[in-house]
PDB file of C-alpha atoms in Angstrom:
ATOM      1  CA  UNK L 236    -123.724  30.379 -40.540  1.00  0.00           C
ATOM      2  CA  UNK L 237    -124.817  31.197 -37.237  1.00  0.00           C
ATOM      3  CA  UNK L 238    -125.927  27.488 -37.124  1.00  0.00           C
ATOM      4  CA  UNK L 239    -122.844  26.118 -37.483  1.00  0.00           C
ATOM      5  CA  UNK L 240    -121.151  28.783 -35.265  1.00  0.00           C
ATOM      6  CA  UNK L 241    -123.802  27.398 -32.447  1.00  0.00           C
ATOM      7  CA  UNK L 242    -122.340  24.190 -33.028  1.00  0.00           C
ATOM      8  CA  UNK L 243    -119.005  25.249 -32.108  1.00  0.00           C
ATOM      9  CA  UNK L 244    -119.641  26.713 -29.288  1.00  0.00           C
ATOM     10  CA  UNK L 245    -121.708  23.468 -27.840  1.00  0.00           C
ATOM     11  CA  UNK L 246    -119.726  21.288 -28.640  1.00  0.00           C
ATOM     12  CA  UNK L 247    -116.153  21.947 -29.185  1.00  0.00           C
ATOM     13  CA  UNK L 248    -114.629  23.501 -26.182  1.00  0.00           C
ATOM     14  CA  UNK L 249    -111.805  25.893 -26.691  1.00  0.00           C
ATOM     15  CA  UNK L 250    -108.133  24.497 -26.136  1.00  0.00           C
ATOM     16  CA  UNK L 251    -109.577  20.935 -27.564  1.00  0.00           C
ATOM     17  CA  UNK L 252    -108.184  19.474 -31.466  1.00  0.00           C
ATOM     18  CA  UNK L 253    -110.474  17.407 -33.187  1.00  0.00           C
ATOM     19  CA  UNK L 254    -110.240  16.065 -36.812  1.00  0.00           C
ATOM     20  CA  UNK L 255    -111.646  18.040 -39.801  1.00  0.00           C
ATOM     21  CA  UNK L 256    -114.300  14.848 -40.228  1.00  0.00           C
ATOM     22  CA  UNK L 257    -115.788  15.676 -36.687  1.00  0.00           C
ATOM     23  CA  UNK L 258    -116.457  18.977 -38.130  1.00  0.00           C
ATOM     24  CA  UNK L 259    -118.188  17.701 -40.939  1.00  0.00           C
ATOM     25  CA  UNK L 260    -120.403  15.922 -38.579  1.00  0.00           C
ATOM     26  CA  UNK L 261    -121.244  18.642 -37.029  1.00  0.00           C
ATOM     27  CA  UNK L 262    -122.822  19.496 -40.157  1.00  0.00           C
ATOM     28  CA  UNK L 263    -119.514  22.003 -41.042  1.00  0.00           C
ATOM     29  CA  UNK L 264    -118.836  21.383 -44.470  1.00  0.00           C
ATOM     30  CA  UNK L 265    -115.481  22.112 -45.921  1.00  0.00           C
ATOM     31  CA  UNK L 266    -116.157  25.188 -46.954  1.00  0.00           C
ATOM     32  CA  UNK L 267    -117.284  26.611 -43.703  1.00  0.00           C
ATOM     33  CA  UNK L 268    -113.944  25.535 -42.425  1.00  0.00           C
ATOM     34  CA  UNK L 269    -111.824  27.513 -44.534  1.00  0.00           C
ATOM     35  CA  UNK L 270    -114.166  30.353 -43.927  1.00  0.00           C
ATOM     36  CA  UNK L 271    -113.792  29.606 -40.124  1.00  0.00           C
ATOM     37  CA  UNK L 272    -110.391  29.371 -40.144  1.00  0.00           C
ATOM     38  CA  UNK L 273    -110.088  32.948 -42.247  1.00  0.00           C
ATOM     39  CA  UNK L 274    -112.730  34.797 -40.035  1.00  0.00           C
ATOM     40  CA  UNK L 275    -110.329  33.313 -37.069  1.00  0.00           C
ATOM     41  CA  UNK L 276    -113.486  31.015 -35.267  1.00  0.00           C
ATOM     42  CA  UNK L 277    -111.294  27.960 -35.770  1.00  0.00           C
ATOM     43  CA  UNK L 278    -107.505  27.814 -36.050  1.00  0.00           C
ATOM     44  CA  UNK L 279    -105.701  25.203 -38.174  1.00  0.00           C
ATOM     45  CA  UNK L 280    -103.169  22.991 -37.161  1.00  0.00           C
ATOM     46  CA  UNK L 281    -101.051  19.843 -38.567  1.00  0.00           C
ATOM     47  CA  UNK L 282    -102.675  16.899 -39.721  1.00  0.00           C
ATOM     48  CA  UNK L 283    -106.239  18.470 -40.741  1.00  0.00           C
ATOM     49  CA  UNK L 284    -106.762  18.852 -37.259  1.00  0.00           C
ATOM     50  CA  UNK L 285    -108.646  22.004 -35.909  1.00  0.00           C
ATOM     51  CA  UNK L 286    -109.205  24.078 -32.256  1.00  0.00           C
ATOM     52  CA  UNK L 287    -111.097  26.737 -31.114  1.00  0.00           C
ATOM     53  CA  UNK L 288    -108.600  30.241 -31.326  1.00  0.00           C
ATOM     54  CA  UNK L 289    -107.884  30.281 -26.888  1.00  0.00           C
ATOM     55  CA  UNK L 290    -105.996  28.303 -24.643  1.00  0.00           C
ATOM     56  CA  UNK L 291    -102.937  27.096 -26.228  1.00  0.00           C
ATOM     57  CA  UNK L 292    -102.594  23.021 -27.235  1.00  0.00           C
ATOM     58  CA  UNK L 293    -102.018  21.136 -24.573  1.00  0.00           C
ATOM     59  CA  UNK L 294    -101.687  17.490 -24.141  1.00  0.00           C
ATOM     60  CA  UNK L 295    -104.740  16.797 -21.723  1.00  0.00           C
ATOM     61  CA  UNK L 296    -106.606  18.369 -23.878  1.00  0.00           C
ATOM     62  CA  UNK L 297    -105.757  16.506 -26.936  1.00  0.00           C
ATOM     63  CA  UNK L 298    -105.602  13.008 -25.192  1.00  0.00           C
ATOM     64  CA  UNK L 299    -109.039  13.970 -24.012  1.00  0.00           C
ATOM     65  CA  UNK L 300    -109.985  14.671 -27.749  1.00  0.00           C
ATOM     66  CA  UNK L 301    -108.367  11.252 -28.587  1.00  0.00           C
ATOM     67  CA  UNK L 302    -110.604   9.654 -26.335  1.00  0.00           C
ATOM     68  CA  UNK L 303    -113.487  10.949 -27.173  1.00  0.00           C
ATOM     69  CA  UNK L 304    -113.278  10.031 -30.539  1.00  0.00           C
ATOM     70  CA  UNK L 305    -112.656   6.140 -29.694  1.00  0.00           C
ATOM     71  CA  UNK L 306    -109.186   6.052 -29.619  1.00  0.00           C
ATOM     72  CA  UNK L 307    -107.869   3.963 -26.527  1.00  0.00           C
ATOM     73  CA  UNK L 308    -104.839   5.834 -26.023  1.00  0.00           C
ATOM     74  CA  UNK L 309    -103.671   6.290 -22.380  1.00  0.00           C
ATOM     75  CA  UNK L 310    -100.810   7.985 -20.926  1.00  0.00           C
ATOM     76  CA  UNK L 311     -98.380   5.357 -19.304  1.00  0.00           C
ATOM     77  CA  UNK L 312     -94.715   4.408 -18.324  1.00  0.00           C
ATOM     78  CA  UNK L 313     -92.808   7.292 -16.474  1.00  0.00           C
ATOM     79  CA  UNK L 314     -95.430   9.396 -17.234  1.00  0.00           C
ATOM     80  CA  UNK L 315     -98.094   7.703 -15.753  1.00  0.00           C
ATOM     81  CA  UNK L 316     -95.615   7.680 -12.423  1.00  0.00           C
ATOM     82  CA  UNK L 317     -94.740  11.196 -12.486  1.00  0.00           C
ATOM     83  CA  UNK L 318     -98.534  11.820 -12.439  1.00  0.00           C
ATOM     84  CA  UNK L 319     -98.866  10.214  -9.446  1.00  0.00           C
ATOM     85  CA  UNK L 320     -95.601  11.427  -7.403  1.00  0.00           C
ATOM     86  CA  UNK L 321     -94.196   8.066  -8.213  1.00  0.00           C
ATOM     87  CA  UNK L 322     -91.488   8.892 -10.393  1.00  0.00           C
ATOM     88  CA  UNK L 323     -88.406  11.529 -10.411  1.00  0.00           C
ATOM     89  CA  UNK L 324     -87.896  11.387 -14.287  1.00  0.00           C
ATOM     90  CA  UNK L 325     -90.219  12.443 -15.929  1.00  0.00           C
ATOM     91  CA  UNK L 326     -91.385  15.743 -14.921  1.00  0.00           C
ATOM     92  CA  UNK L 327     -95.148  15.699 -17.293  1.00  0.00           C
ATOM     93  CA  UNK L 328     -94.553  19.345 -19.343  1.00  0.00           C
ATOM     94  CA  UNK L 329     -90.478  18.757 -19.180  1.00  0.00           C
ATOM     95  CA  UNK L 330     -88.369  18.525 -21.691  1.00  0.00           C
ATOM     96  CA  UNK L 331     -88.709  14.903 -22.019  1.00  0.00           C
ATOM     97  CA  UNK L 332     -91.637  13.406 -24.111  1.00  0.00           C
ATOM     98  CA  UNK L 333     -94.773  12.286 -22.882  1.00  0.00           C
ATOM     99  CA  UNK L 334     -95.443   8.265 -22.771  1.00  0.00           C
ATOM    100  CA  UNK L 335     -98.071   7.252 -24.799  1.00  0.00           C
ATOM    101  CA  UNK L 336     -99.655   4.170 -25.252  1.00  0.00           C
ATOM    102  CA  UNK L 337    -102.145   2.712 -28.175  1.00  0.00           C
ATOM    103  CA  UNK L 338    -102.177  -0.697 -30.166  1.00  0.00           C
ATOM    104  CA  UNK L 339    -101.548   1.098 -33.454  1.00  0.00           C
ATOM    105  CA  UNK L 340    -100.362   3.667 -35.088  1.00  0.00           C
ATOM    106  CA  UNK L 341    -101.866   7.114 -34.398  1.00  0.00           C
ATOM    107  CA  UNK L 342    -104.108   8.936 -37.321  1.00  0.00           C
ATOM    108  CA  UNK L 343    -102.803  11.354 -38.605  1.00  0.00           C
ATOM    109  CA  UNK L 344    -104.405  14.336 -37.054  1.00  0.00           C
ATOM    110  CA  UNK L 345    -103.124  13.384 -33.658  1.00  0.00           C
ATOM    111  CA  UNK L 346     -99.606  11.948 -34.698  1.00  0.00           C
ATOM    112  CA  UNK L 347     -99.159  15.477 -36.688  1.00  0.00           C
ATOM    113  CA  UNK L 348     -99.886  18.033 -33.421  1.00  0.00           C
ATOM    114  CA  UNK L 349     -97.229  20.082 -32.232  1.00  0.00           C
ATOM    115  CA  UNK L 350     -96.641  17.793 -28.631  1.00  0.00           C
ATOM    116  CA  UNK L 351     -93.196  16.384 -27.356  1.00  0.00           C
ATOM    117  CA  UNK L 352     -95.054  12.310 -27.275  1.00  0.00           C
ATOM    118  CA  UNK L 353     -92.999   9.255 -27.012  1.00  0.00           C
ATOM    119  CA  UNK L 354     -95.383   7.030 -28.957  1.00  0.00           C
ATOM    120  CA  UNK L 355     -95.525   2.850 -27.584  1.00  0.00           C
ATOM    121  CA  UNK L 356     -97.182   0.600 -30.101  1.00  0.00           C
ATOM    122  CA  UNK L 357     -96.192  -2.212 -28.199  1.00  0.00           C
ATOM    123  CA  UNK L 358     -98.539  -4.879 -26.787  1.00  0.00           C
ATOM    124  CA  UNK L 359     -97.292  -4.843 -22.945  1.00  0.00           C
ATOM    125  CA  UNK L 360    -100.767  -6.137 -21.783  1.00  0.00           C
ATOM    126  CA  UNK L 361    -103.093  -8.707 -23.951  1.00  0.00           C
ATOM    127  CA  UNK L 362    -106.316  -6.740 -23.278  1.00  0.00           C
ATOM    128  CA  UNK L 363    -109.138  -9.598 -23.254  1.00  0.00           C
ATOM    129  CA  UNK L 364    -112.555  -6.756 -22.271  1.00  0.00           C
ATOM    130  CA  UNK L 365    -115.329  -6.197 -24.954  1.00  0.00           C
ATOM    131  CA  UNK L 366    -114.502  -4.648 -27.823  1.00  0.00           C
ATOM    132  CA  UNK L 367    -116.257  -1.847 -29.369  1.00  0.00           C
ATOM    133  CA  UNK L 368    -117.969  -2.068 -32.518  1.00  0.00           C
ATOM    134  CA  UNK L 369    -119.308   1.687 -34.024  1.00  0.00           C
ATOM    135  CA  UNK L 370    -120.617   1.962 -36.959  1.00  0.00           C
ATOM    136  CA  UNK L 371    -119.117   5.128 -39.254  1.00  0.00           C
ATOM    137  CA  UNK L 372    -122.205   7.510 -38.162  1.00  0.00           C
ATOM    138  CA  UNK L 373    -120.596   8.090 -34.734  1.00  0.00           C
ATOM    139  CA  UNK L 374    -118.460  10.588 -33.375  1.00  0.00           C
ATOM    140  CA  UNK L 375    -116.226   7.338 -32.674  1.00  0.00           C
ATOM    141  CA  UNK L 376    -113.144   5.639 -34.554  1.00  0.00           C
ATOM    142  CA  UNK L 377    -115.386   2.591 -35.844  1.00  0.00           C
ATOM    143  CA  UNK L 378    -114.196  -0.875 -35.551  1.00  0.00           C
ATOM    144  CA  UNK L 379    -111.224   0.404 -32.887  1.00  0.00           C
ATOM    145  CA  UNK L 380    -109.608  -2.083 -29.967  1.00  0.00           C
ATOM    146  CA  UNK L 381    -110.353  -2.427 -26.616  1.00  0.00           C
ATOM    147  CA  UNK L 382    -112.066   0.963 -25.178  1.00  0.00           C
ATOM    148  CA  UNK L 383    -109.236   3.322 -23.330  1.00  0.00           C
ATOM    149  CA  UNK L 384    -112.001   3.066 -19.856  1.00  0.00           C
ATOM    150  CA  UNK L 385    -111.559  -1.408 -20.265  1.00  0.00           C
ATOM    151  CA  UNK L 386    -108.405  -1.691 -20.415  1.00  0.00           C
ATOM    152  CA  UNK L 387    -106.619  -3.491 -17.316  1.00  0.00           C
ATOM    153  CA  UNK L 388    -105.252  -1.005 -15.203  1.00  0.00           C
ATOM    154  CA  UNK L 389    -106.124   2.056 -16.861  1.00  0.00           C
ATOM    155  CA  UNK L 390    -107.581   4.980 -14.696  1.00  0.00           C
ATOM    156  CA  UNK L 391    -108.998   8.273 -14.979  1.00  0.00           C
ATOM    157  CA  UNK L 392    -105.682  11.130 -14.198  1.00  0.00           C
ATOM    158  CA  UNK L 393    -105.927  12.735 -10.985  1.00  0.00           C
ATOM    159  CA  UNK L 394    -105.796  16.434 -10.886  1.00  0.00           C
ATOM    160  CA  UNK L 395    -105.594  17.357 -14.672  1.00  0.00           C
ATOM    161  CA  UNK L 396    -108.513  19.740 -16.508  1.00  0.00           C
ATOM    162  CA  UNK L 397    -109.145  17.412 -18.485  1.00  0.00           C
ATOM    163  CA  UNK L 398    -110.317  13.686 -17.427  1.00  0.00           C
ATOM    164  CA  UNK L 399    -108.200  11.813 -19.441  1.00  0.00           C
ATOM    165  CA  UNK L 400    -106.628   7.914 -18.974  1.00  0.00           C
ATOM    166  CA  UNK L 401    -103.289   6.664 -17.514  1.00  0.00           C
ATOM    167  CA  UNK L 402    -102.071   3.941 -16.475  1.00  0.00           C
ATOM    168  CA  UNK L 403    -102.038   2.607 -13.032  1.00  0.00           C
ATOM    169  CA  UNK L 404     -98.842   2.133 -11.107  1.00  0.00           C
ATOM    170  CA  UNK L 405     -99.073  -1.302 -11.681  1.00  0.00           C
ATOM    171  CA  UNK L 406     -99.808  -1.298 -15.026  1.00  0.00           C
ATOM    172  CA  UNK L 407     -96.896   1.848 -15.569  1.00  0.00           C
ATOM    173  CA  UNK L 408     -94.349  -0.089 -13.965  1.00  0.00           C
ATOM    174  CA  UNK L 409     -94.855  -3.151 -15.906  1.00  0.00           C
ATOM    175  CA  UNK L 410     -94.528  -0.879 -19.308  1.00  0.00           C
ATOM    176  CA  UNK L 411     -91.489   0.219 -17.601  1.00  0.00           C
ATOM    177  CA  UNK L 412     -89.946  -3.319 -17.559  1.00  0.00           C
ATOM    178  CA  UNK L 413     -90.986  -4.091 -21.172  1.00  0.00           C
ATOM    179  CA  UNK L 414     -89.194  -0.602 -22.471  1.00  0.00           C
ATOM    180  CA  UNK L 415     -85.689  -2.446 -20.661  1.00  0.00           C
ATOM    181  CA  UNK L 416     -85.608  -4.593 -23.641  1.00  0.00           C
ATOM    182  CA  UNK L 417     -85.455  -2.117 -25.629  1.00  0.00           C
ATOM    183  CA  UNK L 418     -82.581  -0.314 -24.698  1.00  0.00           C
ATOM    184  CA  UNK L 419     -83.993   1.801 -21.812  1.00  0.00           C
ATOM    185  CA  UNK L 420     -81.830   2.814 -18.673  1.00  0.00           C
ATOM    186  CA  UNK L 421     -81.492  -0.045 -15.978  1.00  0.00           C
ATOM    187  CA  UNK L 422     -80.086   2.558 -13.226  1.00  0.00           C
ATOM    188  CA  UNK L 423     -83.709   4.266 -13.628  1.00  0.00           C
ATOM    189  CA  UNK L 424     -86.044   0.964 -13.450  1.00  0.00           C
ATOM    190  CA  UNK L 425     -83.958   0.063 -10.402  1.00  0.00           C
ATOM    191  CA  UNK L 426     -84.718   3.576  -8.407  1.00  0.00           C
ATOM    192  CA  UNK L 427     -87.843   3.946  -9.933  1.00  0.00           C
ATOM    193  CA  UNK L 428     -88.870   0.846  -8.392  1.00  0.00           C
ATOM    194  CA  UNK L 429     -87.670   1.308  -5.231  1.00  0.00           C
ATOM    195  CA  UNK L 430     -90.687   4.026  -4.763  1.00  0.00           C
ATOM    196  CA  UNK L 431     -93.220   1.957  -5.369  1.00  0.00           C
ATOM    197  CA  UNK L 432     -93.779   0.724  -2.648  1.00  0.00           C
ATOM    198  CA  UNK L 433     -97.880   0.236  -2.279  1.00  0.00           C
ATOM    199  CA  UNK L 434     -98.306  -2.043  -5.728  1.00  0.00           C
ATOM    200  CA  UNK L 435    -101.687  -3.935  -5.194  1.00  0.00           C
ATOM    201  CA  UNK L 436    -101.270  -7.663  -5.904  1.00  0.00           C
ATOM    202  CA  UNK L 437    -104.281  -8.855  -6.859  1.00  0.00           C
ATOM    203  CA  UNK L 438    -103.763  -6.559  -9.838  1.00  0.00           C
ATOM    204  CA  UNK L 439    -100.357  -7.037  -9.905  1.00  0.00           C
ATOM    205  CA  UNK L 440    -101.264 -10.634 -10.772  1.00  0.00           C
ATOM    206  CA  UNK L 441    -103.747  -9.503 -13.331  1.00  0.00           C
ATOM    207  CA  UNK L 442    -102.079  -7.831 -15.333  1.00  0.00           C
ATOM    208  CA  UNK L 443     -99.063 -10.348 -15.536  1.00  0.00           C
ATOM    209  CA  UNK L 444    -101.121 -12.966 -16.651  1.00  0.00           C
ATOM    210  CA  UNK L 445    -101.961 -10.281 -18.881  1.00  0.00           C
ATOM    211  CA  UNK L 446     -99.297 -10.244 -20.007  1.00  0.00           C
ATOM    212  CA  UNK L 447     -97.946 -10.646 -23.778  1.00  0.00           C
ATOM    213  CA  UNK L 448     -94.544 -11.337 -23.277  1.00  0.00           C
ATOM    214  CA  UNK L 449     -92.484 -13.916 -20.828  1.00  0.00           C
ATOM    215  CA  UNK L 450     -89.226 -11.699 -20.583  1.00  0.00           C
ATOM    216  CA  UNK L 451     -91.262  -8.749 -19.719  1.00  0.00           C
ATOM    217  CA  UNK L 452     -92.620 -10.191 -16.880  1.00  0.00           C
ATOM    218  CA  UNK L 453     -89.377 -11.875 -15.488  1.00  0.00           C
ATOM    219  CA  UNK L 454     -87.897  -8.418 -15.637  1.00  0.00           C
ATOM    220  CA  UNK L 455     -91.180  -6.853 -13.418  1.00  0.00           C
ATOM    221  CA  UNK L 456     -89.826  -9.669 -11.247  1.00  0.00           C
ATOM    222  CA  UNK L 457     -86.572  -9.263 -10.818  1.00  0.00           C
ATOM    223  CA  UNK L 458     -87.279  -5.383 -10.314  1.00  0.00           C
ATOM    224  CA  UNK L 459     -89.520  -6.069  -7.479  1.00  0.00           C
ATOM    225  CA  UNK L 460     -87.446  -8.186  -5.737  1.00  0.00           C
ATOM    226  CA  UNK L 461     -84.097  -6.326  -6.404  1.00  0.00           C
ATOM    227  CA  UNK L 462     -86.399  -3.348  -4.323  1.00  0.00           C
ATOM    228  CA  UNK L 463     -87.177  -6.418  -1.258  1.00  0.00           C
ATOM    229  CA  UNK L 464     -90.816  -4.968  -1.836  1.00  0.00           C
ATOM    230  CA  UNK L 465     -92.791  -6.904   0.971  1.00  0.00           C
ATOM    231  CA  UNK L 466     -95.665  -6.687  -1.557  1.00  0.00           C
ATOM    232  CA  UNK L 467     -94.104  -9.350  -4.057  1.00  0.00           C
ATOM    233  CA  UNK L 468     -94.576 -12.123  -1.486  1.00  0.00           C
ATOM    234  CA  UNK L 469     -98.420 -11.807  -1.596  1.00  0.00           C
ATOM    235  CA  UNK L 470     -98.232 -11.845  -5.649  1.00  0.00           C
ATOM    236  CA  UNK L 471    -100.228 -15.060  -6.573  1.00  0.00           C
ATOM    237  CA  UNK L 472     -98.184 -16.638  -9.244  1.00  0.00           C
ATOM    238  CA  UNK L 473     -99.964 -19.642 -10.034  1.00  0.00           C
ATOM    239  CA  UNK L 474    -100.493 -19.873 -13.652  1.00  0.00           C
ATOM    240  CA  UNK L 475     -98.244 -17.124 -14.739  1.00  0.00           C
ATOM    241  CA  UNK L 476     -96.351 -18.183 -17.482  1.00  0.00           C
ATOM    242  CA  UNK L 477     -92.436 -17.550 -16.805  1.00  0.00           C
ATOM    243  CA  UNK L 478     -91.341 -19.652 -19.759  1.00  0.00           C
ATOM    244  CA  UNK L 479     -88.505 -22.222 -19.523  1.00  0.00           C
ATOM    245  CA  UNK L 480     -84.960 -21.584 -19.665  1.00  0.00           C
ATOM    246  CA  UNK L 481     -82.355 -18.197 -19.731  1.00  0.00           C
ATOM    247  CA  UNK L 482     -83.262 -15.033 -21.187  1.00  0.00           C
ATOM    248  CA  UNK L 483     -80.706 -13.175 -22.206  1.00  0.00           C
ATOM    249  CA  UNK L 484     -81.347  -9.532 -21.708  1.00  0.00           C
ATOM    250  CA  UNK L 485     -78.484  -7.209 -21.097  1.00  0.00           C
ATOM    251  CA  UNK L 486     -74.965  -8.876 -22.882  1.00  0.00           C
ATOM    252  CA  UNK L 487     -72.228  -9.802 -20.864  1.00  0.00           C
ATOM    253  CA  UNK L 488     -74.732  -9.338 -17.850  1.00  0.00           C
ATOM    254  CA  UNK L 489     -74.979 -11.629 -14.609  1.00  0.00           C
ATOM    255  CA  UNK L 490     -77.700 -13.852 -14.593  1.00  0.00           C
ATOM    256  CA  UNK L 491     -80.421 -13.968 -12.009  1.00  0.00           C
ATOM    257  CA  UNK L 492     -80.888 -17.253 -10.885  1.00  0.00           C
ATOM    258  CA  UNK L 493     -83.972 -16.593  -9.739  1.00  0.00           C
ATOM    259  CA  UNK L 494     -85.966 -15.743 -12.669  1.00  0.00           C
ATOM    260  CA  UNK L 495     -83.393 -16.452 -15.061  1.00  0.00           C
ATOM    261  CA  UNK L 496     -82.462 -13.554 -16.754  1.00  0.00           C
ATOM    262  CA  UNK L 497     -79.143 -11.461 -17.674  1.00  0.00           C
ATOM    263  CA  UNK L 498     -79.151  -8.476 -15.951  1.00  0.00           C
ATOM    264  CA  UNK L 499     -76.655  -5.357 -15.100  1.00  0.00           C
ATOM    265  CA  UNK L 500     -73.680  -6.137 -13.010  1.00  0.00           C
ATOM    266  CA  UNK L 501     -75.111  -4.996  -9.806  1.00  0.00           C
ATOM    267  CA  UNK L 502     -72.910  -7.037  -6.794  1.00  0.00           C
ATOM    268  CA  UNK L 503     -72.863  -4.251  -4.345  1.00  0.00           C
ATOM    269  CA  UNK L 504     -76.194  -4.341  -4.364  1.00  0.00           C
ATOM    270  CA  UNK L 505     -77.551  -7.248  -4.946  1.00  0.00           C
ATOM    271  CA  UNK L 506     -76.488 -11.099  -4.110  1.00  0.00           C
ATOM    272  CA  UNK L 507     -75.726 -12.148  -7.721  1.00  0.00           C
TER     273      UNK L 507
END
C-alpha cells in the first residue's frame, strides 16, 4: 500500500486525469483503485478516468494528460487565437467551448470529462512527420498518428501551468477557414482576420501545401486578401494546388473572381 501510494505521489500530479490503465501500470491494480477512491487518495471521474483529490479539472491539465499519453491533440481555431491576444471570440474559460483538434475520435476517458470542448476530427493539414510506433508496454497510445510536438505549426502554449500544444496563428487561422464550410460565421473570419496581421509566409506556404483540401485554402485566400494583409504578397504559391474551376461556398453568394469562390455579399467592403 504505501508502495503504490509512493507512486502517486511521483508520478501523478494533483489536478492531472489519467486513464484507469495508466494506473495499472503503475503497478495499481483494480482493486487498489476502488480502495483509493474510498479512502479519498484518488477521485473518480467519467470515462474510467481518475485525479488526485486538489485542484479542480481543468483543461490544461487534461490536454497535458492527453499528451502525455500519445495523443496528438492540440488546442486550435479561435482558441488557439484567443491564447495569443489574436482573437476577440473566444475568451479560453468562457462560456464558449474550447477548440480541439485530433485525427480521431477521442477515448473515452478524455471524451467523457466534465470540459466545455468543441471536438475537430477534421483533416485541415495532411501531416507528412514521422510517425510514432509504441509498443503496448508504454505509458503511450501505441500505434497513434503524427506526435502532437511534429505536427506543422503546432507550438508549446504560452503562459499556461501546464505546457501543453496549440496551434500557431498560421496554422489557427487556416482551421478557421476550413470550419466556414461548415456553417461557421463569415462576419467573424472577416474581423478575425483583420488582426492578424504578422502571419509568417514561409509557413504560411507550408502549411497550405499542407493542406488537405482545395476550398479550404481558397477561402485562407480570399480572407487574407479581403484584410489587404501586406504579408500575402510574399506567400510563395508555386505548387499550391488551387484546383480548377468555381467553388461554391456560401448559396446565392458573389463570387470572387480571384480565387473563385462564392462568398458573402460584402460590396461595401470589398470590390466584388
Amino acid at each position: 500500500m504505501p508502495d503504490a501510494l509512493t507512486a502517486l505521489r511521483d508520478h501523478l500530479p494533483e489536478g492531472m486525469p489519467v486513464p484507469v490503465r495508466w494506473l495499472h501500470a503503475q503497478g495499481i491494480s483494480s482493486a487498489l483503485v476502488h480502495h483509493h477512491v474510498r479512502a479519498g487518495w484518488l477521485q473518480a471521474l467519467p470515462g474510467q478516468a481518475y485525479l488526485r483529490p486538489g485542484p479542480p479539472l481543468t483543461w490544461p491539465a487534461t490536454l497535458y494528460a492527453a499528451q502525455q499519453v500519445g495523443i496528438p491533440v492540440h488546442v486550435g481555431h479561435l482558441s488557439a487565437l484567443a491564447l495569443q491576444g489574436l482573437s476577440h471570440y473566444q475568451p479560453v474559460g468562457g462560456q464558449d467551448p474550447l477548440h480541439l483538434y485530433l485525427p480521431e475520435r477521442p477515448p473515452t476517458w478524455l471524451s467523457h470529462l466534465p470540459l466545455q470542448v468543441t471536438w475537430h476530427h477534421e483533416q485541415v493539414i495532411q501531416e507528412t512527420a514521422a510517425r510514432e510506433f509504441l509498443t503496448p508496454g508504454t505509458l503511450r497510445e501505441p500505434g497513434r498518428h503524427v506526435p502532437v510536438m511534429g505536427k506543422v505549426g503546432v507550438m508549446p502554449a504560452p503562459r499556461l501551468p501546464w505546457p501543453v500544444f496549440i496551434a500557431t496563428p498560421e496554422r489557427a487561422a487556416l482551421e478557421l477557414a476550413a470550419g466556414l464550410t461548415r456553417g461557421e460565421s463569415w462576419d467573424t473570419a472577416y474581423e478575425t482576420f483583420t488582426g492578424l496581421t504578422m502571419l509568417r509566409p514561409a509557413l504560411v506556404r507550408e502549411l497550405l501545401l499542407a493542406c488537405a483540401r482545395v476550398v479550404t485554402r481558397r477561402i485562407f485566400l480570399h480572407l487574407a486578401q479581403a484584410s489587404d494583409h501586406a504579408w500575402l504578397s510574399h506567400v510563395d504559391l508555386t505548387g499550391v494546388n488551387l484546383g480548377k474551376g468555381d467553388r461554391q461556398v456560401v448559396p446565392q453568394g458573389v463570387l470572387d473572381p480571384v480565387w473563385r469562390i462564392t462568398v458573402p455579399r460584402r460590396e461595401a467592403e470589398h470590390d466584388f
